[in-house]
Tab-separated table of C-alpha atoms and ligand atoms in Angstrom:
chain	number	residue	atom	x	y	z
P	609	MET	CA	31.301	24.415	-56.424
P	610	ARG	CA	28.850	27.310	-56.406
P	611	VAL	CA	25.993	25.132	-56.141
P	612	GLU	CA	27.646	23.295	-52.864
P	613	LEU	CA	28.273	26.971	-51.220
P	614	ILE	CA	24.671	27.836	-51.668
P	615	THR	CA	23.673	24.420	-50.495
P	616	LEU	CA	25.960	24.895	-47.388
P	617	ALA	CA	24.538	28.382	-46.929
P	618	VAL	CA	20.911	27.388	-47.002
P	619	CYS	CA	21.824	24.699	-44.617
P	620	CYS	CA	23.580	26.873	-41.809
P	621	THR	CA	20.866	29.382	-42.217
P	622	LEU	CA	18.083	26.982	-41.512
P	623	ALA	CA	20.198	25.223	-38.553
P	624	ALA	CA	20.901	28.848	-37.021
P	625	GLN	CA	16.951	29.683	-37.386
P	626	ASP	CA	16.400	26.031	-35.558
P	627	PRO	CA	19.007	25.300	-33.300
P	628	LEU	CA	17.119	21.755	-32.424
P	629	GLN	CA	17.329	20.536	-35.982
P	630	ARG	CA	20.329	18.762	-35.047
P	631	GLU	CA	18.501	16.799	-32.406
P	632	ARG	CA	15.484	16.073	-34.856
P	633	ASP	CA	18.033	14.758	-37.405
P	634	ARG	CA	19.711	12.517	-34.825
P	635	MET	CA	16.277	11.470	-33.697
P	636	VAL	CA	15.042	10.169	-37.274
P	637	ALA	CA	18.293	8.363	-37.800
P	638	ASP	CA	18.833	6.649	-34.476
P	639	GLN	CA	15.513	5.943	-33.787
P	640	ILE	CA	13.268	5.909	-36.534
P	641	GLU	CA	15.476	4.751	-39.443
P	642	ALA	CA	17.448	2.339	-37.577
P	643	ARG	CA	14.025	0.720	-36.406
P	644	GLY	CA	13.240	0.405	-40.468
P	645	VAL	CA	10.963	3.396	-41.427
P	646	ARG	CA	12.101	4.089	-44.877
P	647	ASP	CA	9.227	6.355	-46.360
P	648	GLY	CA	11.131	9.381	-47.718
P	649	GLY	CA	8.229	11.712	-46.864
P	650	VAL	CA	7.685	10.643	-43.490
P	651	LEU	CA	11.528	10.903	-42.482
P	652	ARG	CA	11.154	14.525	-44.076
P	653	ALA	CA	8.101	15.472	-42.017
P	654	MET	CA	9.654	13.933	-38.998
P	655	ARG	CA	12.819	16.010	-39.485
P	656	ALA	CA	10.603	19.177	-39.884
P	657	VAL	CA	7.944	19.196	-37.249
P	658	PRO	CA	9.512	21.106	-34.064
P	659	ARG	CA	8.238	18.315	-31.592
P	660	HIS	CA	9.636	20.293	-28.635
P	661	LEU	CA	7.092	23.187	-29.296
P	662	PHE	CA	4.186	20.535	-28.772
P	663	VAL	CA	5.188	19.259	-25.381
P	664	PRO	CA	4.936	21.230	-21.811
P	665	PRO	CA	7.982	23.501	-21.353
P	666	ALA	CA	8.796	21.235	-18.236
P	667	VAL	CA	9.704	18.089	-20.503
P	668	ALA	CA	10.796	20.264	-23.820
P	669	LYS	CA	14.257	18.913	-22.902
P	670	LEU	CA	13.502	15.424	-23.503
P	671	ALA	CA	11.332	16.141	-26.640
P	672	TYR	CA	13.886	14.280	-29.097
P	673	GLU	CA	14.464	11.284	-26.757
P	674	ASP	CA	12.925	7.883	-27.146
P	675	HIS	CA	9.861	7.712	-25.203
P	676	PRO	CA	6.473	9.226	-24.963
P	677	LEU	CA	5.886	12.546	-22.962
P	678	PRO	CA	3.139	13.484	-20.628
P	679	ILE	CA	1.013	16.659	-22.281
P	680	GLY	CA	-1.553	17.350	-19.455
P	681	HIS	CA	-4.788	16.113	-18.737
P	682	GLU	CA	-3.373	12.303	-18.020
P	683	GLN	CA	-2.522	12.286	-21.894
P	684	THR	CA	0.497	11.569	-23.635
P	685	ILE	CA	2.115	12.235	-27.159
P	686	SER	CA	3.596	9.036	-28.382
P	687	GLN	CA	7.240	8.135	-28.864
P	688	PRO	CA	8.537	9.521	-32.011
P	689	TYR	CA	9.075	6.144	-33.729
P	690	ILE	CA	5.649	5.243	-33.031
P	691	VAL	CA	4.337	8.517	-34.665
P	692	ALA	CA	6.697	7.470	-37.411
P	693	LEU	CA	5.714	4.022	-37.934
P	694	MET	CA	1.838	4.865	-38.105
P	695	THR	CA	2.449	7.502	-40.531
P	696	GLU	CA	4.220	4.926	-42.561
P	697	LEU	CA	1.471	2.637	-42.482
P	698	LEU	CA	-0.923	5.076	-43.354
P	699	ASP	CA	0.427	5.593	-46.629
P	700	VAL	CA	-0.479	9.384	-46.822
P	701	LYS	CA	-0.871	10.461	-50.337
P	702	ARG	CA	-0.733	14.067	-51.482
P	703	ASP	CA	-4.194	14.542	-52.129
P	704	SER	CA	-5.348	12.514	-49.142
P	705	ILE	CA	-8.202	13.554	-46.735
P	706	VAL	CA	-7.142	12.462	-43.358
P	707	LEU	CA	-9.271	12.206	-40.066
P	708	GLU	CA	-7.263	11.690	-36.848
P	709	ILE	CA	-9.080	10.614	-33.342
P	710	GLY	CA	-7.179	12.001	-30.196
P	711	THR	CA	-5.704	15.385	-30.992
P	712	GLY	CA	-3.657	15.596	-27.879
P	713	SER	CA	-1.048	18.027	-28.557
P	714	GLY	CA	-1.556	18.422	-32.584
P	715	TYR	CA	1.970	16.920	-33.129
P	716	GLN	CA	0.861	13.810	-35.104
P	717	ALA	CA	-1.557	16.048	-36.815
P	718	ALA	CA	1.332	18.457	-37.930
P	719	VAL	CA	3.159	15.676	-39.331
P	720	LEU	CA	0.476	14.448	-41.009
P	721	SER	CA	-0.274	17.872	-42.365
P	722	LEU	CA	3.005	18.088	-44.285
P	723	LEU	CA	1.977	14.637	-46.237
P	724	ALA	CA	-1.819	15.353	-46.959
P	725	ARG	CA	-4.189	17.616	-48.485
P	726	GLU	CA	-6.210	18.336	-45.198
P	727	VAL	CA	-6.141	16.834	-42.057
P	728	TYR	CA	-9.660	16.856	-39.527
P	729	THR	CA	-8.859	15.868	-35.884
P	730	ILE	CA	-11.051	15.277	-33.134
P	731	GLU	CA	-10.123	15.674	-29.558
P	732	LEU	CA	-12.584	14.921	-26.713
P	733	ILE	CA	-10.732	17.069	-24.009
P	734	PRO	CA	-11.823	20.840	-24.750
P	735	GLU	CA	-8.439	22.295	-23.205
P	736	LEU	CA	-6.179	20.165	-25.278
P	737	ALA	CA	-8.133	20.711	-28.501
P	738	HIS	CA	-8.088	24.589	-27.889
P	739	SER	CA	-4.524	24.500	-27.121
P	740	ALA	CA	-3.421	22.304	-30.149
P	741	ALA	CA	-5.576	24.372	-32.448
P	742	GLN	CA	-3.766	27.321	-31.620
P	743	ARG	CA	-0.392	25.956	-31.647
P	744	LEU	CA	-1.049	24.377	-35.000
P	745	ARG	CA	-2.268	27.869	-36.161
P	746	GLU	CA	0.710	29.728	-34.756
P	747	LEU	CA	3.234	27.160	-36.293
P	748	GLY	CA	1.324	27.716	-39.801
P	749	TYR	CA	-0.058	24.251	-40.289
P	750	SER	CA	-3.047	25.574	-42.106
P	751	ASN	CA	-4.355	22.279	-43.377
P	752	VAL	CA	-5.323	20.998	-40.132
P	753	VAL	CA	-9.027	21.685	-38.722
P	754	VAL	CA	-9.420	20.644	-35.030
P	755	LYS	CA	-12.795	20.079	-33.524
P	756	THR	CA	-13.762	18.989	-29.538
P	757	GLY	CA	-15.789	16.048	-29.901
P	758	ASP	CA	-16.101	12.303	-29.348
P	759	GLY	CA	-13.944	10.235	-31.592
P	760	TYR	CA	-16.526	7.562	-31.514
P	761	ALA	CA	-18.895	9.300	-33.806
P	762	GLY	CA	-16.200	10.207	-36.619
P	763	TRP	CA	-16.740	13.548	-38.339
P	764	PRO	CA	-20.066	12.380	-40.636
P	765	GLU	CA	-20.236	16.150	-42.444
P	766	LYS	CA	-16.685	15.730	-43.910
P	767	ALA	CA	-16.568	12.035	-44.528
P	768	PRO	CA	-15.858	9.866	-46.277
P	769	PHE	CA	-12.159	9.856	-45.826
P	770	ASP	CA	-8.994	8.394	-47.670
P	771	ARG	CA	-7.165	7.768	-44.495
P	772	ILE	CA	-8.244	7.354	-40.698
P	773	ILE	CA	-5.744	7.216	-37.829
P	774	LEU	CA	-6.699	6.734	-33.995
P	775	THR	CA	-4.082	7.754	-31.388
P	776	ALA	CA	-5.982	6.535	-28.312
P	777	ALA	CA	-7.015	2.773	-28.261
P	778	PRO	CA	-10.844	1.524	-28.457
P	779	PRO	CA	-11.629	-1.968	-27.382
P	780	GLU	CA	-12.522	-2.648	-31.063
P	781	ILE	CA	-12.150	-0.351	-34.134
P	782	PRO	CA	-15.532	1.319	-33.930
P	783	HIS	CA	-18.159	0.905	-37.053
P	784	THR	CA	-18.906	4.427	-37.615
P	785	LEU	CA	-15.329	4.973	-38.439
P	786	ILE	CA	-14.883	1.904	-40.487
P	787	ASP	CA	-18.229	3.447	-42.251
P	788	GLN	CA	-16.489	6.734	-42.667
P	789	LEU	CA	-13.282	5.299	-44.671
P	790	LYS	CA	-13.416	5.718	-48.489
P	791	ARG	CA	-13.034	2.314	-50.417
P	792	GLY	CA	-9.371	2.083	-51.042
P	793	GLY	CA	-8.653	3.614	-47.761
P	794	LYS	CA	-6.473	2.747	-44.784
P	795	LEU	CA	-7.114	3.041	-40.888
P	796	VAL	CA	-4.405	2.515	-38.216
P	797	ALA	CA	-5.197	2.187	-34.799
P	798	PRO	CA	-4.032	0.884	-31.491
P	799	VAL	CA	-6.670	-1.724	-30.692
P	800	GLY	CA	-7.387	-3.603	-26.987
P	801	ARG	CA	-7.942	-2.318	-23.350
P	802	SER	CA	-5.546	-4.796	-21.197
P	803	SER	CA	-3.073	-5.559	-23.998
P	804	GLN	CA	-3.183	-3.360	-27.342
P	805	THR	CA	-2.273	-4.410	-31.001
P	806	LEU	CA	-1.434	-1.686	-33.712
P	807	VAL	CA	-4.099	-2.669	-36.364
P	808	LEU	CA	-3.804	-1.588	-39.848
P	809	LEU	CA	-7.176	-2.079	-41.873
P	810	SER	CA	-7.581	-1.465	-45.475
P	811	LYS	CA	-11.071	-1.305	-47.256
P	812	ARG	CA	-11.033	-3.045	-50.640
P	813	ARG	CA	-12.710	-1.623	-53.595
P	814	ASP	CA	-15.756	-3.925	-52.944
P	815	GLY	CA	-16.258	-2.732	-49.400
P	816	THR	CA	-14.866	-5.511	-47.596
P	817	VAL	CA	-11.995	-5.211	-44.958
P	818	GLU	CA	-8.561	-6.727	-44.525
P	819	ARG	CA	-7.000	-6.370	-40.912
P	820	LYS	CA	-3.452	-6.908	-40.348
P	821	SER	CA	-1.623	-6.925	-36.445
P	822	VAL	CA	1.381	-4.984	-36.422
P	823	LEU	CA	2.827	-4.833	-32.993
P	824	PRO	CA	1.944	-4.697	-29.502
P	825	VAL	CA	1.789	-1.097	-28.254
P	826	ALA	CA	0.418	0.975	-25.300
P	827	PHE	CA	-1.758	3.924	-25.777
P	828	VAL	CA	-4.040	5.895	-23.537
P	829	PRO	CA	-7.755	4.436	-23.725
P	830	MET	CA	-10.157	6.088	-26.135
P	831	ARG	CA	-12.743	6.973	-23.655
P	832	PRO	CA	-16.239	7.202	-24.526
P	833	ALA	CA	-18.006	10.188	-24.349
P	834	ARG	CA	-20.415	11.198	-21.285
E	1913	LIG	N1	-1.788	12.679	-31.351
E	1913	LIG	C1	-1.528	13.241	-30.131
E	1913	LIG	C2	-1.684	12.091	-28.811
E	1913	LIG	C3	-3.042	11.778	-28.758
E	1913	LIG	S1	-3.166	10.927	-26.795
E	1913	LIG	C4	-0.205	13.928	-30.305
E	1913	LIG	O1	-0.144	13.661	-31.286
E	1913	LIG	O2	-0.170	14.766	-29.089
E	1913	LIG	C5	-4.681	10.437	-27.008
E	1913	LIG	C6	-5.530	11.689	-27.206
E	1913	LIG	O3	-6.791	10.877	-27.305
E	1913	LIG	C7	-5.733	12.214	-25.840
E	1913	LIG	O4	-5.514	13.837	-25.746
E	1913	LIG	C8	-7.292	12.064	-25.279
E	1913	LIG	O5	-8.160	13.166	-24.580
E	1913	LIG	C9	-8.133	11.835	-26.727
E	1913	LIG	N2	-9.095	10.782	-26.870
E	1913	LIG	C10	-9.733	9.794	-26.103
E	1913	LIG	N3	-10.610	9.327	-26.342
E	1913	LIG	C11	-11.145	10.100	-27.162
E	1913	LIG	C12	-12.314	10.222	-27.745
E	1913	LIG	N4	-13.627	9.326	-27.618
E	1913	LIG	N5	-12.599	11.082	-28.724
E	1913	LIG	C13	-11.426	12.060	-29.183
E	1913	LIG	N6	-10.194	12.028	-28.357
E	1913	LIG	C14	-10.258	11.045	-27.463
Protein backbone atom coordinates (compact mmCIF):
# COMPACT_ATOMS: atom_id res chain seq x y z
CA MET A 1 0.00 0.00 0.00
CA ARG A 2 2.70 2.40 1.03
CA VAL A 3 4.81 1.60 -2.02
CA GLU A 4 1.76 2.09 -4.22
CA LEU A 5 1.08 5.48 -2.70
CA ILE A 6 4.64 6.55 -3.25
CA THR A 7 4.55 5.31 -6.86
CA LEU A 8 1.33 7.21 -7.42
CA ALA A 9 2.84 10.36 -5.95
CA VAL A 10 5.90 10.07 -8.21
CA CYS A 11 3.72 9.49 -11.29
CA CYS A 12 1.53 12.47 -10.52
CA THR A 13 4.48 14.73 -9.89
CA LEU A 14 6.05 13.72 -13.21
CA ALA A 15 2.77 14.17 -15.07
CA ALA A 16 2.36 17.60 -13.51
CA GLN A 17 5.88 18.52 -14.59
CA ASP A 18 5.16 17.51 -18.15
CA PRO A 19 1.53 17.77 -19.17
CA LEU A 20 2.36 16.17 -22.52
CA GLN A 21 3.49 12.89 -20.94
CA ARG A 22 0.05 11.43 -21.59
CA GLU A 23 0.26 12.36 -25.28
CA ARG A 24 3.65 10.68 -25.54
CA ASP A 25 2.38 7.56 -23.80
CA ARG A 26 -0.50 7.45 -26.26
CA MET A 27 1.85 8.01 -29.22
CA VAL A 28 3.99 5.07 -28.09
CA ALA A 29 1.03 2.74 -27.49
CA ASP A 30 -0.98 3.57 -30.62
CA GLN A 31 1.69 4.28 -33.23
CA ILE A 32 4.76 2.38 -32.09
CA GLU A 33 3.88 -0.66 -29.96
CA ALA A 34 0.80 -1.28 -32.09
CA ARG A 35 3.07 -1.62 -35.15
CA GLY A 36 5.36 -4.12 -33.48
CA VAL A 37 8.24 -2.21 -31.87
CA ARG A 38 8.95 -4.14 -28.67
CA ASP A 39 12.36 -3.07 -27.36
CA GLY A 40 11.80 -1.77 -23.81
CA GLY A 41 14.65 0.74 -23.96
CA VAL A 42 13.41 2.20 -27.24
CA LEU A 43 9.84 2.51 -25.94
CA ARG A 44 11.08 4.20 -22.75
CA ALA A 45 13.19 6.65 -24.73
CA MET A 46 10.27 7.50 -27.02
CA ARG A 47 8.09 8.13 -23.96
CA ALA A 48 10.75 10.33 -22.41
CA VAL A 49 11.97 12.72 -25.13
CA PRO A 50 9.78 15.85 -25.39
CA ARG A 51 9.27 15.79 -29.17
CA HIS A 52 7.20 19.02 -29.06
CA LEU A 53 10.35 20.93 -28.06
CA PHE A 54 12.19 19.74 -31.18
CA VAL A 55 9.73 21.13 -33.74
CA PRO A 56 8.94 24.78 -34.60
CA PRO A 57 6.30 26.34 -32.26
CA ALA A 58 3.86 26.61 -35.17
CA VAL A 59 3.61 22.80 -35.45
CA ALA A 60 4.26 21.87 -31.80
CA LYS A 61 0.61 20.90 -31.39
CA LEU A 62 1.11 18.21 -34.03
CA ALA A 63 4.29 16.82 -32.45
CA TYR A 64 2.72 13.58 -31.18
CA GLU A 65 0.71 12.80 -34.31
CA ASP A 66 1.44 10.00 -36.73
CA HIS A 67 3.41 11.88 -39.39
CA PRO A 68 6.66 13.68 -40.20
CA LEU A 69 6.82 17.46 -39.60
CA PRO A 70 8.71 20.37 -41.19
CA ILE A 71 11.67 21.70 -39.18
CA GLY A 72 12.68 24.56 -41.52
CA HIS A 73 15.23 24.75 -44.36
CA GLU A 74 13.01 22.29 -46.31
CA GLN A 75 13.94 19.48 -43.92
CA THR A 76 11.67 17.20 -41.89
CA ILE A 77 11.68 15.29 -38.61
CA SER A 78 10.57 11.69 -39.23
CA GLN A 79 7.29 10.20 -38.12
CA PRO A 80 7.61 8.87 -34.52
CA TYR A 81 7.17 5.25 -35.64
CA ILE A 82 10.06 5.50 -38.11
CA VAL A 83 12.34 7.00 -35.43
CA ALA A 84 11.42 4.13 -33.08
CA LEU A 85 11.78 1.44 -35.75
CA MET A 86 15.21 2.70 -36.88
CA THR A 87 16.36 2.94 -33.27
CA GLU A 88 15.20 -0.62 -32.59
CA LEU A 89 16.93 -1.93 -35.75
CA LEU A 90 20.13 -0.17 -34.70
CA ASP A 91 20.17 -2.32 -31.53
CA VAL A 92 22.09 0.25 -29.45
CA LYS A 93 23.92 -1.02 -26.37
CA ARG A 94 24.69 0.96 -23.21
CA ASP A 95 28.36 1.24 -24.20
CA SER A 96 27.75 2.02 -27.90
CA ILE A 97 29.41 4.94 -29.62
CA VAL A 98 26.93 6.08 -32.26
CA LEU A 99 27.30 8.27 -35.36
CA GLU A 100 24.23 9.95 -36.81
CA ILE A 101 24.19 11.65 -40.23
CA GLY A 102 21.54 14.39 -40.47
CA THR A 103 21.08 16.00 -37.03
CA GLY A 104 18.09 18.08 -38.16
CA SER A 105 16.23 19.06 -35.00
CA GLY A 106 18.31 16.77 -32.76
CA TYR A 107 15.30 14.59 -31.89
CA GLN A 108 16.68 11.27 -33.14
CA ALA A 109 20.00 12.10 -31.43
CA ALA A 110 18.17 12.73 -28.13
CA VAL A 111 16.41 9.36 -28.39
CA LEU A 112 19.74 7.64 -29.11
CA SER A 113 21.48 9.48 -26.27
CA LEU A 114 19.24 7.76 -23.72
CA LEU A 115 20.40 4.35 -24.96
CA ALA A 116 24.05 4.85 -25.95
CA ARG A 117 27.26 5.98 -24.28
CA GLU A 118 27.98 8.77 -26.76
CA VAL A 119 26.27 10.13 -29.85
CA TYR A 120 28.16 12.06 -32.54
CA THR A 121 25.91 13.75 -35.06
CA ILE A 122 26.69 15.67 -38.27
CA GLU A 123 24.47 18.25 -39.96
CA LEU A 124 25.11 19.93 -43.32
CA ILE A 125 23.06 23.10 -42.66
CA PRO A 126 24.88 25.27 -40.08
CA GLU A 127 21.71 26.93 -38.72
CA LEU A 128 20.12 23.54 -37.99
CA ALA A 129 23.33 22.24 -36.41
CA HIS A 130 23.58 25.28 -34.12
CA SER A 131 19.96 25.24 -33.01
CA ALA A 132 20.01 21.47 -32.42
CA ALA A 133 23.22 21.75 -30.38
CA GLN A 134 21.72 24.51 -28.26
CA ARG A 135 18.44 22.63 -27.77
CA LEU A 136 20.20 19.40 -26.78
CA ARG A 137 22.41 21.30 -24.32
CA GLU A 138 19.47 23.13 -22.74
CA LEU A 139 17.49 19.91 -22.38
CA GLY A 140 20.45 18.19 -20.71
CA TYR A 141 21.37 15.62 -23.38
CA SER A 142 25.02 15.93 -22.42
CA ASN A 143 26.38 12.86 -24.26
CA VAL A 144 25.58 14.24 -27.73
CA VAL A 145 28.17 16.11 -29.81
CA VAL A 146 26.92 18.02 -32.86
CA LYS A 147 29.06 19.29 -35.72
CA THR A 148 28.36 21.11 -38.94
CA GLY A 149 29.79 19.12 -41.80
CA ASP A 150 29.32 16.71 -44.65
CA GLY A 151 28.02 13.33 -43.65
CA TYR A 152 29.65 11.72 -46.69
CA ALA A 153 33.01 12.24 -44.95
CA GLY A 154 31.82 10.73 -41.66
CA TRP A 155 33.78 11.68 -38.53
CA PRO A 156 37.24 10.12 -38.96
CA GLU A 157 38.62 11.55 -35.67
CA LYS A 158 35.97 9.67 -33.67
CA ALA A 159 35.79 6.49 -35.79
CA PRO A 160 35.29 3.58 -35.63
CA PHE A 161 31.67 3.56 -34.47
CA ASP A 162 29.61 0.71 -32.98
CA ARG A 163 26.49 2.01 -34.69
CA ILE A 164 25.79 4.41 -37.58
CA ILE A 165 22.40 5.83 -38.51
CA LEU A 166 21.55 7.99 -41.53
CA THR A 167 18.42 10.12 -41.43
CA ALA A 168 18.83 11.51 -44.96
CA ALA A 169 18.83 9.18 -47.96
CA PRO A 170 21.98 8.70 -50.08
CA PRO A 171 21.71 6.96 -53.49
CA GLU A 172 24.01 4.24 -52.08
CA ILE A 173 25.45 3.70 -48.60
CA PRO A 174 28.71 5.71 -48.68
CA HIS A 175 31.82 3.53 -48.44
CA THR A 176 33.47 5.98 -46.07
CA LEU A 177 30.72 5.28 -43.54
CA ILE A 178 30.97 1.50 -43.91
CA ASP A 179 34.73 1.89 -43.36
CA GLN A 180 34.05 3.87 -40.16
CA LEU A 181 31.82 1.09 -38.78
CA LYS A 182 33.40 -1.33 -36.29
CA ARG A 183 33.42 -5.06 -36.99
CA GLY A 184 30.32 -6.45 -35.33
CA GLY A 185 28.69 -3.03 -35.86
CA LYS A 186 25.36 -2.08 -37.44
CA LEU A 187 24.26 0.68 -39.77
CA VAL A 188 20.69 1.73 -40.55
CA ALA A 189 19.91 3.97 -43.53
CA PRO A 190 17.21 4.97 -46.02
CA VAL A 191 18.78 4.27 -49.42
CA GLY A 192 17.75 5.31 -52.93
CA ARG A 193 16.68 8.29 -54.99
CA SER A 194 13.31 8.02 -56.71
CA SER A 195 12.26 5.16 -54.45
CA GLN A 196 13.91 4.46 -51.10
CA THR A 197 14.29 1.40 -48.92
CA LEU A 198 15.24 1.28 -45.26
CA VAL A 199 18.37 -0.87 -45.09
CA LEU A 200 20.02 -2.60 -42.12
CA LEU A 201 23.69 -3.35 -42.77
CA SER A 202 25.68 -5.53 -40.37
CA LYS A 203 29.46 -5.77 -40.47
CA ARG A 204 30.56 -9.25 -39.52
CA ARG A 205 33.61 -10.07 -37.39
CA ASP A 206 35.53 -10.97 -40.57
CA GLY A 207 34.79 -7.51 -42.03
CA THR A 208 32.29 -8.65 -44.68
CA VAL A 209 28.86 -7.02 -44.71
CA GLU A 210 25.31 -8.31 -44.82
CA ARG A 211 22.43 -6.12 -46.07
CA LYS A 212 18.75 -6.50 -45.31
CA SER A 213 15.96 -4.42 -46.84
CA VAL A 214 13.35 -3.59 -44.23
CA LEU A 215 10.62 -1.45 -45.80
CA PRO A 216 9.94 1.35 -48.31
CA VAL A 217 10.47 4.83 -46.82
CA ALA A 218 10.51 8.51 -47.89
CA PHE A 219 13.34 10.61 -46.45
CA VAL A 220 14.86 13.91 -47.55
CA PRO A 221 17.87 13.27 -49.81
CA MET A 222 21.40 13.25 -48.39
CA ARG A 223 22.98 16.09 -50.29
CA PRO A 224 26.55 16.20 -51.50
CA ALA A 225 28.45 19.06 -49.84
CA ARG A 226 29.46 21.80 -52.24
N1 LIG B 1 17.34 13.19 -37.58
C1 LIG B 1 16.65 14.46 -37.74
C2 LIG B 1 15.89 14.57 -39.04
C3 LIG B 1 16.79 14.72 -40.15
S1 LIG B 1 16.19 15.34 -41.67
C4 LIG B 1 15.75 14.75 -36.58
O1 LIG B 1 15.60 13.90 -35.69
O2 LIG B 1 15.21 15.85 -36.55
C5 LIG B 1 17.70 15.03 -42.54
C6 LIG B 1 18.80 16.00 -42.24
O3 LIG B 1 19.95 15.58 -42.97
C7 LIG B 1 18.51 17.43 -42.68
O4 LIG B 1 18.62 18.29 -41.59
C8 LIG B 1 19.57 17.70 -43.74
O5 LIG B 1 20.04 19.03 -43.75
C9 LIG B 1 20.66 16.73 -43.35
N2 LIG B 1 21.60 16.38 -44.43
C10 LIG B 1 21.34 16.23 -45.75
N3 LIG B 1 22.47 15.90 -46.41
C11 LIG B 1 23.46 15.84 -45.49
C12 LIG B 1 24.86 15.56 -45.55
N4 LIG B 1 25.49 15.29 -46.69
N5 LIG B 1 25.56 15.61 -44.39
C13 LIG B 1 24.96 15.91 -43.20
N6 LIG B 1 23.65 16.17 -43.09
C14 LIG B 1 22.90 16.16 -44.21
